[in-house]
CSV table of C-alpha atoms in Angstrom, one decimal:
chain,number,residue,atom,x,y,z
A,45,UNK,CA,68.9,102.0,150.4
A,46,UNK,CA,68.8,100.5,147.1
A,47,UNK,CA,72.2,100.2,144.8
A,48,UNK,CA,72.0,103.5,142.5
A,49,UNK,CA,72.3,102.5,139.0
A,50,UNK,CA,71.2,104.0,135.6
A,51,UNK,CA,72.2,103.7,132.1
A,52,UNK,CA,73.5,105.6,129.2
A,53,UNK,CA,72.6,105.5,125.9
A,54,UNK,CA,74.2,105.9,122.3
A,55,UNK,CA,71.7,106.4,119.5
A,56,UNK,CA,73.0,106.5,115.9
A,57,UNK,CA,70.6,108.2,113.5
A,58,UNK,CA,70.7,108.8,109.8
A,59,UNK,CA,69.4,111.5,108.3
A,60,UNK,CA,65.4,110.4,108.1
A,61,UNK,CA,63.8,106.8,109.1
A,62,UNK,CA,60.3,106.0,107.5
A,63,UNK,CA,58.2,103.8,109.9
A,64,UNK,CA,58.7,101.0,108.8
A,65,UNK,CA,61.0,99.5,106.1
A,66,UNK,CA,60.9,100.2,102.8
A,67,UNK,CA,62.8,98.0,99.8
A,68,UNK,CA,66.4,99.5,98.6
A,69,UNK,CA,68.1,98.1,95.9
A,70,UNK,CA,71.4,97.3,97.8
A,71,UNK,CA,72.8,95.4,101.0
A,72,UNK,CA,74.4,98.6,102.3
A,73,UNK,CA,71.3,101.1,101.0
A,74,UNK,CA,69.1,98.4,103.2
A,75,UNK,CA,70.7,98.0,106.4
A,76,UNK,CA,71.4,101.5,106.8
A,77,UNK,CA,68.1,102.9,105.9
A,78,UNK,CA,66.0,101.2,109.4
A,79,UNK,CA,67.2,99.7,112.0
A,80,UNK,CA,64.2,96.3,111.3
A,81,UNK,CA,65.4,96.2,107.5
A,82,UNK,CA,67.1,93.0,106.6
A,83,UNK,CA,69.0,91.3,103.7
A,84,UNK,CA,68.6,87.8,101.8
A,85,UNK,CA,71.6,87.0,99.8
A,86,UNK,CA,70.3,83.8,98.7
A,87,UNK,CA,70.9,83.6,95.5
A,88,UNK,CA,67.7,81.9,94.2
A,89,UNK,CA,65.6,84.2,96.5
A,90,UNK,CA,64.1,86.6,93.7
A,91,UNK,CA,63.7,85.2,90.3
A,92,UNK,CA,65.0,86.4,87.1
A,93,UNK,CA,63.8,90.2,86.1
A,94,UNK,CA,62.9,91.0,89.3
A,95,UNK,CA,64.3,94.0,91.3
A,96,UNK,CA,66.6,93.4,94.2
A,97,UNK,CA,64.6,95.7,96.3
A,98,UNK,CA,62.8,92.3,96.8
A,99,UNK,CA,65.8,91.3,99.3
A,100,UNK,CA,64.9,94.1,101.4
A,101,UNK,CA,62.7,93.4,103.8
A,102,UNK,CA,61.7,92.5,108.0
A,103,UNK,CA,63.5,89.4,109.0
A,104,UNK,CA,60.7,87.9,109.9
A,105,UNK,CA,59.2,88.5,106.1
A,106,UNK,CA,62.2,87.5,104.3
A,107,UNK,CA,62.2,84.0,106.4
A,108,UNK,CA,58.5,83.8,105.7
A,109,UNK,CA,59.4,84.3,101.9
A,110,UNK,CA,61.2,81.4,102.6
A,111,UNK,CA,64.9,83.0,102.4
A,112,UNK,CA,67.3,80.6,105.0
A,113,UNK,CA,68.0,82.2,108.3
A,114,UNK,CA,72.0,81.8,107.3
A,115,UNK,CA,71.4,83.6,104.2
A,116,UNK,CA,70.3,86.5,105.8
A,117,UNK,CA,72.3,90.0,106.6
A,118,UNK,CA,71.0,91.4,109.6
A,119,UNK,CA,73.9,93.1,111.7
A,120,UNK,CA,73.5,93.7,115.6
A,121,UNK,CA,75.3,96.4,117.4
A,122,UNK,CA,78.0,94.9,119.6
A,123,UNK,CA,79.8,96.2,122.7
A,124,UNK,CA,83.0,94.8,124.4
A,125,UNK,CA,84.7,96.1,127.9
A,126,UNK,CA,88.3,96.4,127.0
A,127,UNK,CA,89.2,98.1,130.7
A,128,UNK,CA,86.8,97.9,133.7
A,129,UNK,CA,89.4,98.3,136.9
A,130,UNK,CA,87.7,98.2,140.8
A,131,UNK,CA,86.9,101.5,141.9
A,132,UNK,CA,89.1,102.9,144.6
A,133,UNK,CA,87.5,103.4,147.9
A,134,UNK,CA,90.1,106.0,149.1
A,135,UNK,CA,93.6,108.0,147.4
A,136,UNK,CA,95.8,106.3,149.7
A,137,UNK,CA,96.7,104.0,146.5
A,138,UNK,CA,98.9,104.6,143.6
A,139,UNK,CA,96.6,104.5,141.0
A,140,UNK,CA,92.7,106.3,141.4
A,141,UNK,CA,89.8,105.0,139.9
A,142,UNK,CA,86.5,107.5,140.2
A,143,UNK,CA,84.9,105.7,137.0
A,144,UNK,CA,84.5,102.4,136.0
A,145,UNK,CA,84.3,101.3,132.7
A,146,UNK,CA,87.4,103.2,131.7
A,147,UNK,CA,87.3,101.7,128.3
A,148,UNK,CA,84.5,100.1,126.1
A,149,UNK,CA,84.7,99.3,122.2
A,150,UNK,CA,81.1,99.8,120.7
A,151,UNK,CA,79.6,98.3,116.9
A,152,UNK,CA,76.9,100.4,116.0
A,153,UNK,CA,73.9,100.4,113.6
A,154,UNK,CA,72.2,103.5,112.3
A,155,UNK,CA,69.1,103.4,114.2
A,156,UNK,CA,69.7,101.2,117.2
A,157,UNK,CA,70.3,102.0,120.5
A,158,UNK,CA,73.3,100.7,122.9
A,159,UNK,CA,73.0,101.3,126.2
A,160,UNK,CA,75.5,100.4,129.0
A,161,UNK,CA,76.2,101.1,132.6
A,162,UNK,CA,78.8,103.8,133.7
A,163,UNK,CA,79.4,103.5,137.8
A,164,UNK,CA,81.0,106.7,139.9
A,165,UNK,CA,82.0,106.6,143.2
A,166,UNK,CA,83.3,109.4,145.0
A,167,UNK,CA,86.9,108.4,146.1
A,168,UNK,CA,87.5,109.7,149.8
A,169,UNK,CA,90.8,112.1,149.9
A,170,UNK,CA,91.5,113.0,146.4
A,171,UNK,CA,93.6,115.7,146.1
A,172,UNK,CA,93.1,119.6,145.9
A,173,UNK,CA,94.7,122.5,144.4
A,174,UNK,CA,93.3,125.7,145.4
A,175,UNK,CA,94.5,128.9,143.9
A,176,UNK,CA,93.9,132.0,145.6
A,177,UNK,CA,92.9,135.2,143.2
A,178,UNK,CA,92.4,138.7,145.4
A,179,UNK,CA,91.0,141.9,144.5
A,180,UNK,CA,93.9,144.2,145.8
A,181,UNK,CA,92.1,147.1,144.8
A,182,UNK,CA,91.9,149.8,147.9
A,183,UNK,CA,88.7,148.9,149.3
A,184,UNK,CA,90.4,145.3,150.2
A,185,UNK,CA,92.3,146.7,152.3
A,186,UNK,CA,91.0,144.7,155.6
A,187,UNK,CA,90.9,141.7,153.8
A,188,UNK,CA,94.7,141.6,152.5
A,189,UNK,CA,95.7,141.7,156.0
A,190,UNK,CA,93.4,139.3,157.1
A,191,UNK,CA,94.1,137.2,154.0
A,192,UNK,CA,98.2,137.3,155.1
A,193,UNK,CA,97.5,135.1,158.5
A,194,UNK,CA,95.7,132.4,157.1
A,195,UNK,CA,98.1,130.5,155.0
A,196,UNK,CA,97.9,127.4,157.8
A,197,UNK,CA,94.1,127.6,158.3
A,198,UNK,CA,93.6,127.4,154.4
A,199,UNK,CA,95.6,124.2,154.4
A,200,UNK,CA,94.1,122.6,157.5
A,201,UNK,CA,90.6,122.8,156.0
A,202,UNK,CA,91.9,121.1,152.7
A,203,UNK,CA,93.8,118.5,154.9
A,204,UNK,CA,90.4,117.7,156.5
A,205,UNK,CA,89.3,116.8,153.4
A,206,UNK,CA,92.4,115.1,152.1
A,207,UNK,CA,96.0,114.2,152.7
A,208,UNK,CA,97.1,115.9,149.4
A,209,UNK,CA,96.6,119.6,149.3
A,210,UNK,CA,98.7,122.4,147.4
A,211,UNK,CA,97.6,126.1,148.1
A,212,UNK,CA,98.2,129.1,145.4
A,213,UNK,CA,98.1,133.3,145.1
A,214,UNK,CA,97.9,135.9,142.6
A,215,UNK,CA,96.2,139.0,142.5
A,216,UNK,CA,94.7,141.4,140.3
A,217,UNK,CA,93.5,145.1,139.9
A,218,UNK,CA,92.7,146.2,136.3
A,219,UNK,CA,93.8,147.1,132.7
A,220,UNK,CA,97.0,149.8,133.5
A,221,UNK,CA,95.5,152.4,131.1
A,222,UNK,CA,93.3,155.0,131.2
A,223,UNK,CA,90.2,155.0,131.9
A,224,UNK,CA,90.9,152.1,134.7
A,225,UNK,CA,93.8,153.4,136.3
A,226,UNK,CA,95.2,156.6,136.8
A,227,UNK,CA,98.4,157.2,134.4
A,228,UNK,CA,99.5,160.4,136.7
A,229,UNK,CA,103.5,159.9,137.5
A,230,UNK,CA,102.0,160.2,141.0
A,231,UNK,CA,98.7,158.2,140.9
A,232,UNK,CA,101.3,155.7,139.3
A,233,UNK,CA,103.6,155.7,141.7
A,234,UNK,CA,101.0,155.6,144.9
A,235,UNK,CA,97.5,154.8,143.5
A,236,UNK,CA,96.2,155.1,146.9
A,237,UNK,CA,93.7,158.1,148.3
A,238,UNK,CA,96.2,159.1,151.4
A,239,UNK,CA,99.7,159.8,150.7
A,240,UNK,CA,101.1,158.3,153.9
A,241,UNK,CA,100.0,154.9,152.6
A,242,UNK,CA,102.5,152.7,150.8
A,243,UNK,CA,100.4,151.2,147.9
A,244,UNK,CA,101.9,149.7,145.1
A,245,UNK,CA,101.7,150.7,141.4
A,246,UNK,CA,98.7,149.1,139.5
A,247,UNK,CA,98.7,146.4,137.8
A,248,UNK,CA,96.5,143.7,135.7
A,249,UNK,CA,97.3,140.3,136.9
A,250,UNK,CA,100.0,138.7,139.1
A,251,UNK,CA,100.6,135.8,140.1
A,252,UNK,CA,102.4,135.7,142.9
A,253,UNK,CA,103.1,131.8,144.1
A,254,UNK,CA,102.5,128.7,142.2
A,255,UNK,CA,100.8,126.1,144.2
A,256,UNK,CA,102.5,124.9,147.7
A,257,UNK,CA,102.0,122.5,150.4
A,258,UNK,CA,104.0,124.7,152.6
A,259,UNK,CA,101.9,127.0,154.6
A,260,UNK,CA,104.5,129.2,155.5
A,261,UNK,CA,105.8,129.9,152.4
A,262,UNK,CA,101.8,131.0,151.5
A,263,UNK,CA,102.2,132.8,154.4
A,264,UNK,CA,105.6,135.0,153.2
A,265,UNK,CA,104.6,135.7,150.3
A,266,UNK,CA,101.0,137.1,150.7
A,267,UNK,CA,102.6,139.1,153.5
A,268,UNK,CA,104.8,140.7,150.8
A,269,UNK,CA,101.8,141.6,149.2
A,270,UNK,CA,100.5,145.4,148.6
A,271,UNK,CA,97.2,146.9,148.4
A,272,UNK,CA,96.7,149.4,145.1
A,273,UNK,CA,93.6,150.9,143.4
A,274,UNK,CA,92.4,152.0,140.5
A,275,UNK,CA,90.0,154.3,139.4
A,276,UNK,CA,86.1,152.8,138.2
A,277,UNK,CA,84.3,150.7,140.3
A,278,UNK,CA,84.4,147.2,138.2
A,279,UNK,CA,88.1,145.5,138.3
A,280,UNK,CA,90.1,143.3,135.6
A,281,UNK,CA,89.1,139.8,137.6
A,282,UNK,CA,88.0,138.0,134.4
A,283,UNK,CA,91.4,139.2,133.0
A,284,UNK,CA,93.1,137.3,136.5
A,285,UNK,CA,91.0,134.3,136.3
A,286,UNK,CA,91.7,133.4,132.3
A,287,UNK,CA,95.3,133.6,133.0
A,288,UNK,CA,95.3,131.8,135.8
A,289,UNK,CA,93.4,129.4,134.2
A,290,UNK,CA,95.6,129.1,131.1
A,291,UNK,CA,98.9,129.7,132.4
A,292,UNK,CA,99.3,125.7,133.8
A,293,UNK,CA,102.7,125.6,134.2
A,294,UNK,CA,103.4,128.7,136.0
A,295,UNK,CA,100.5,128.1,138.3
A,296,UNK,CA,101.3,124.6,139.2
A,297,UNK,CA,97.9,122.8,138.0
A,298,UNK,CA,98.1,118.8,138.5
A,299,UNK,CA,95.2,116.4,136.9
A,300,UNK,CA,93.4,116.8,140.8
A,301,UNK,CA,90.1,118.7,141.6
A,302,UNK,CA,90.9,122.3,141.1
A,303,UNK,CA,89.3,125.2,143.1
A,304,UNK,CA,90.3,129.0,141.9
A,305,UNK,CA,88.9,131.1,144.7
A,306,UNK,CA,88.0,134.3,143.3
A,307,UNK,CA,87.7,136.8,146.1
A,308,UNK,CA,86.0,140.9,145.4
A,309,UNK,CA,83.8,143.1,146.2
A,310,UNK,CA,83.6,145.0,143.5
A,311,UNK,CA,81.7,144.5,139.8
A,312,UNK,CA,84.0,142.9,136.5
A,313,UNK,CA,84.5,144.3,133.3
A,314,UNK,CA,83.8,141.8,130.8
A,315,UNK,CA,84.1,141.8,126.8
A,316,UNK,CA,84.0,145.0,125.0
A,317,UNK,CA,84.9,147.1,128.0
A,318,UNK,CA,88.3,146.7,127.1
A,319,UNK,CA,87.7,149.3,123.2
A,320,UNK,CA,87.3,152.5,126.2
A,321,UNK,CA,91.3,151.8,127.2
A,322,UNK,CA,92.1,151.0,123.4
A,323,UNK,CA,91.9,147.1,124.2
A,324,UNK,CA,90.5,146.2,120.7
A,325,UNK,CA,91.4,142.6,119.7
A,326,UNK,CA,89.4,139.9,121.3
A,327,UNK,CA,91.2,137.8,124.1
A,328,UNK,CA,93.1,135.3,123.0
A,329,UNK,CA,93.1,133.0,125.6
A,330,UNK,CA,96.6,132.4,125.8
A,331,UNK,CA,99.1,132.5,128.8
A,332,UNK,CA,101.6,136.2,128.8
A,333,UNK,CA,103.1,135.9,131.8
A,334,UNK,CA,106.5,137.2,132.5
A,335,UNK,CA,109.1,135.9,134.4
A,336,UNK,CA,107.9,138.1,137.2
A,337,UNK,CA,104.2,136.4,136.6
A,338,UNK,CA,102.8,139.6,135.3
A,339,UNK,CA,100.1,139.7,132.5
A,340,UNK,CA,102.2,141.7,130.1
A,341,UNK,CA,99.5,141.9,127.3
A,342,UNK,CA,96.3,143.1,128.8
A,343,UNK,CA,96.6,146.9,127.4
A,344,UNK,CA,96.1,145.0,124.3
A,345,UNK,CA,93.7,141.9,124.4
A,346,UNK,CA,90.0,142.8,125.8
A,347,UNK,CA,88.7,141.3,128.6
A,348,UNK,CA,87.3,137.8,127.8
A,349,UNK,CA,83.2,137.2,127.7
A,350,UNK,CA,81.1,135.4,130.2
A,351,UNK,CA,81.4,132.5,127.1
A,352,UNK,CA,84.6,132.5,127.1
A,353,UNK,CA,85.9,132.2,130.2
A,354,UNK,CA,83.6,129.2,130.8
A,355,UNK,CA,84.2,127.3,128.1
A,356,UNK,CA,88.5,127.6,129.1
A,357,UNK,CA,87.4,126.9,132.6
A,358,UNK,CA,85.4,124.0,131.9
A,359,UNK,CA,88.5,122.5,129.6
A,360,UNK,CA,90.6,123.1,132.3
A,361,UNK,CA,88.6,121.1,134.9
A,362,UNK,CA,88.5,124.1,137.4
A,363,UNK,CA,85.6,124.5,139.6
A,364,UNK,CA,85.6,128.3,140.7
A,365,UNK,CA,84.7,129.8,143.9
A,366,UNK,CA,83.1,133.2,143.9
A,367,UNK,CA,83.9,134.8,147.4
A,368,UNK,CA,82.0,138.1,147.3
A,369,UNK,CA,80.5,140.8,150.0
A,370,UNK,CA,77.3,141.0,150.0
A,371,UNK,CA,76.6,144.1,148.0
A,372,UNK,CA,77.7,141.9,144.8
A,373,UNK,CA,76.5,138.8,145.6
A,374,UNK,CA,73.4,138.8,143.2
A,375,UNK,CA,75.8,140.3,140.4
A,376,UNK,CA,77.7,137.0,141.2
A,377,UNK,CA,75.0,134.6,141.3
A,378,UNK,CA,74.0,135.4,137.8
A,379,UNK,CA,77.4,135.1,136.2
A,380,UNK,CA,77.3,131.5,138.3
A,381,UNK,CA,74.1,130.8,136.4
A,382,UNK,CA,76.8,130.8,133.3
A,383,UNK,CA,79.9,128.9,134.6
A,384,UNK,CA,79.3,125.6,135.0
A,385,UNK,CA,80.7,124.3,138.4
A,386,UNK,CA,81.2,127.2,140.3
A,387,UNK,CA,79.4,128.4,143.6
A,388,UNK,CA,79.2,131.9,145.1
A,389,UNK,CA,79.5,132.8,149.3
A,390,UNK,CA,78.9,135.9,151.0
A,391,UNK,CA,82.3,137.1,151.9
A,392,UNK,CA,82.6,139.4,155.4
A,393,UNK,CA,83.3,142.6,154.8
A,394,UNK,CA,87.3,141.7,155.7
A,395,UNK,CA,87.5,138.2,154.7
A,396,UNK,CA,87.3,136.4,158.3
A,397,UNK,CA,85.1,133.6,157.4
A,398,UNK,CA,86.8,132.6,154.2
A,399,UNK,CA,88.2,129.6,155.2
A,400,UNK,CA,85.1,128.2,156.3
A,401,UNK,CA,82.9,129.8,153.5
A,402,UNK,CA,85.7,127.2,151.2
A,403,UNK,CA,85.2,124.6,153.3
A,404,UNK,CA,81.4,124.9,152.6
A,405,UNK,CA,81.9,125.8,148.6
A,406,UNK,CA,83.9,123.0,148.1
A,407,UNK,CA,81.5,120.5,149.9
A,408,UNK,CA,78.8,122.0,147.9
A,409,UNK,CA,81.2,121.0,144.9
A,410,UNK,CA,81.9,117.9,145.3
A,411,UNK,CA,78.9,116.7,146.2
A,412,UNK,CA,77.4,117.2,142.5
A,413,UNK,CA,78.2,114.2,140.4
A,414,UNK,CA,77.8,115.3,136.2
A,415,UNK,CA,78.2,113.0,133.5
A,416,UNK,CA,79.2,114.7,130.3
A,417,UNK,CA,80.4,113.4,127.0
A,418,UNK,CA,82.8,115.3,124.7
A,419,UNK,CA,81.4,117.9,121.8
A,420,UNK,CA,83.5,116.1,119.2
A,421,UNK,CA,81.1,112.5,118.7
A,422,UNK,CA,80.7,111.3,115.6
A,423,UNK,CA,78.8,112.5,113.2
A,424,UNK,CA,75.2,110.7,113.6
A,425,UNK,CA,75.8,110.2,116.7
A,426,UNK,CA,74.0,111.0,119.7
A,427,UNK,CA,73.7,110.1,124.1
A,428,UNK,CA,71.3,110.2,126.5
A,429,UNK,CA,71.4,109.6,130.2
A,430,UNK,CA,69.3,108.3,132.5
A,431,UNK,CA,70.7,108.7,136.0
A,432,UNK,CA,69.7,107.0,139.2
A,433,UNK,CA,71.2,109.1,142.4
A,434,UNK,CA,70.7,106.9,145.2
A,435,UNK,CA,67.0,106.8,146.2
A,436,UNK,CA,65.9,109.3,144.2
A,437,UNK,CA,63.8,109.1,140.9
A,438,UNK,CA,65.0,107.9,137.2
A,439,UNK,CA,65.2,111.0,135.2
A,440,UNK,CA,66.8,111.6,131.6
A,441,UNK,CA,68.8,114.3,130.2
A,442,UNK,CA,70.2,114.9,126.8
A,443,UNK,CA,73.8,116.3,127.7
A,444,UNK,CA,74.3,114.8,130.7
A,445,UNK,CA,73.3,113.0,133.8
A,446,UNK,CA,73.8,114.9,136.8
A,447,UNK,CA,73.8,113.8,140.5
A,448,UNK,CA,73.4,116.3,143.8
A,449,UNK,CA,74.2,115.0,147.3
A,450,UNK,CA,76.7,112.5,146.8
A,451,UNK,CA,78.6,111.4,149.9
A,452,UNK,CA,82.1,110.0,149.8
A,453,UNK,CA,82.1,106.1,148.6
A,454,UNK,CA,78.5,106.4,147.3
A,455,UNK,CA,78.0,104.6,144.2
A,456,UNK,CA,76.2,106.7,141.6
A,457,UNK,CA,75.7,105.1,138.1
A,458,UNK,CA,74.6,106.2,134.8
């Protein structure tokens, strides 16, 4: 197998370039108008009443005008590695490197390229936090009690994978107004169709325990745990997920590869649904949480968009999971067409293969190597990848370069 290796490009523009290059009256006017324009400074090199546009010219013309090589301005585009540290192998050491140049220091000319090499290998073991978000609505009811046995079987998948692993759990139902839940003093009280059954009151979101290494404390707390319901057949799971996803602190988020495993079978209510409860102002996208990790404000903010959610989940770094029965699964597939990073699996109809239908997502995950730049570049600025994954073709991309069946310590470069 040949050495992977591609490159990526930076391409300053102004805002037009003629095809050639045409005579300005001024050094800076010059160099910035083409890329091939040059200027003689020489101080005999136009004679008395003639334009300085004269000085503007090829390199090659102004030399064969007879202006002196030293007397002529014709900047180059620089680049300089300030950091370029060995990339780690495995996450037994103190410090991970993934990426390699961490730090480069670019001069750039309107008009011409700079290209360099950026090289990614997959270090083996990195760490994992996985936060566990379940539909408690009725119809779960199988899988919550499936769901409270397999604290130890969710960590020993993630410890196959690596030797740091931190486990999660919150829940959600929907909106706790009208028309989503019932607001009867007994609906409240015992959402639940049978009377004999001891459901909880509804709720929004709550998380329930930040993210562990201890199994068994996964395992006591989503015993506690009690099934509810509400009344339409979509739930309040983009509601769950943005707070999950904004709320750091309380959930426990390090700077590792984060999985948010979204587990339903029912439909989501997404922006706008919110005006039929009185939910008017958009979602805000910040963390309410009480100190009993409720989402105190969601009779008040709508549910976020498709948009929205993906753009705070893609700042966030947090690759979701959509764990749905199969009734949904084409509902789910399409809003994964929209997030970037996440994957869908058919969930049984009580949740028994979920620990291996995560052990597949996340393989599926982090397999897929994208490059991306930040939206903030300067202005005139733009990049272009060309990637080369392994043995397959060269291909280019304007936003990023983008890798699919990367094994651990394979070099990808772009």
């Amino acid at each position: 197998m040949r050495s992977p290796s591609s490159v990526l490009r930076l391409i300053p523009t102004s805002a037009s370039f003629a095809d050639f290059c045409l005579p300005h009256p001024s050094c800076d006017e010059c160099i910035q108008s083409h890329p091939i324009c040059a200027w003689c400074k020489q101080l005999d090199f136009v004679q008395p009443g003639e334009s300085d546009t004269g000085r503007c010219a090829p390199r090659l013309e102004l030399e064969h005008r007879g202006c002196r090589p030293s007397e002529i301005v014709d900047p180059r585009g620089k680049q300089s590695i300030l950091e370029n540290r060995p990339l780690s192998n495995s996450t037994q050491h103190q410090t991970i490197t993934q990426l390699a140049p961490q730090k480069i220091a670019l001069q750039l000319r309107p008009g011409e390229e700079q290209s360099f090499i950026v090289r990614f290998k997959r270090a083996e073991g990195y760490p994992v936090d996985l936060y566990y978000l379940m539909d408690l609505s009725y119809s779960m009811k199988d899988d919550l009690e499936n769901i409270k046995r397999l604290g130890s079987d969710l960590l020993a998948v993630l410890r196959n994978i690596t030797t740091s692993a931190k486990i999660g759990f919150g829940s959600f139902i929907d909106k706790t107004v009208v028309p989503y839940v019932s607001t009867a003093p007994s609906k409240w009280q015992n959402p639940c169709p049978h009377l004999n059954e001891n459901c909880q009151s509804p709720f929004s979101y709550q998380h329930v325990l930040p993210l562990t290494d201890n199994a068994s404390e996964f395992e006591s707390k989503v015993s506690q745990q009690r099934i509810s319901g509400n009344l339409d057949d979509a739930e309040g799971g983009f509601d769950a997920i943005m707070q999950a996803a904004i709320c750091k602190e309380q959930i426990g988020w390090r700077e590792v590869t984060k999985l948010l495993v979204f587990t339903s079978d029912g439909a989501f209510h997404m922006a706008g649904d919110g005006k039929l409860g009185g939910a008017y102002m958009p979602n805000d996208g910040h963390c309410h949480l009480d100190v009993n990790g409720l989402y105190t404000k969601n009779h008040l903010y709508d549910y976020p968009s498709v948009g929205h959610l993906a753009e705070v989940l893609s700042e966030a770094n947090i690759q979701p999971i959509f764990a749905v029965t199969g009734s949904r699964l084409p509902m789910y597939e399409e809003l994964s067409k929209l997030i970037p990073k996440s994957v869908v699996g058919e969930l049984k109809e009580d949740s028994s293969n979920v620990v291996q239908l995560i052990a597949d997502a996340y393989n599926s995950l982090s397999s897929t190597v994208n490059l991306e730049h930040t939206s903030d570049l300067p202005p005139g600025i733009s990049v272009a990848y060309d990637s080369h994954c392994g043995d397959s073709e060269t291909y280019g991309r304007t936003e990023g370069g983008e890798c699919f069946g990367v094994h651990i310590n394979q070099l990808v470069s772009d």
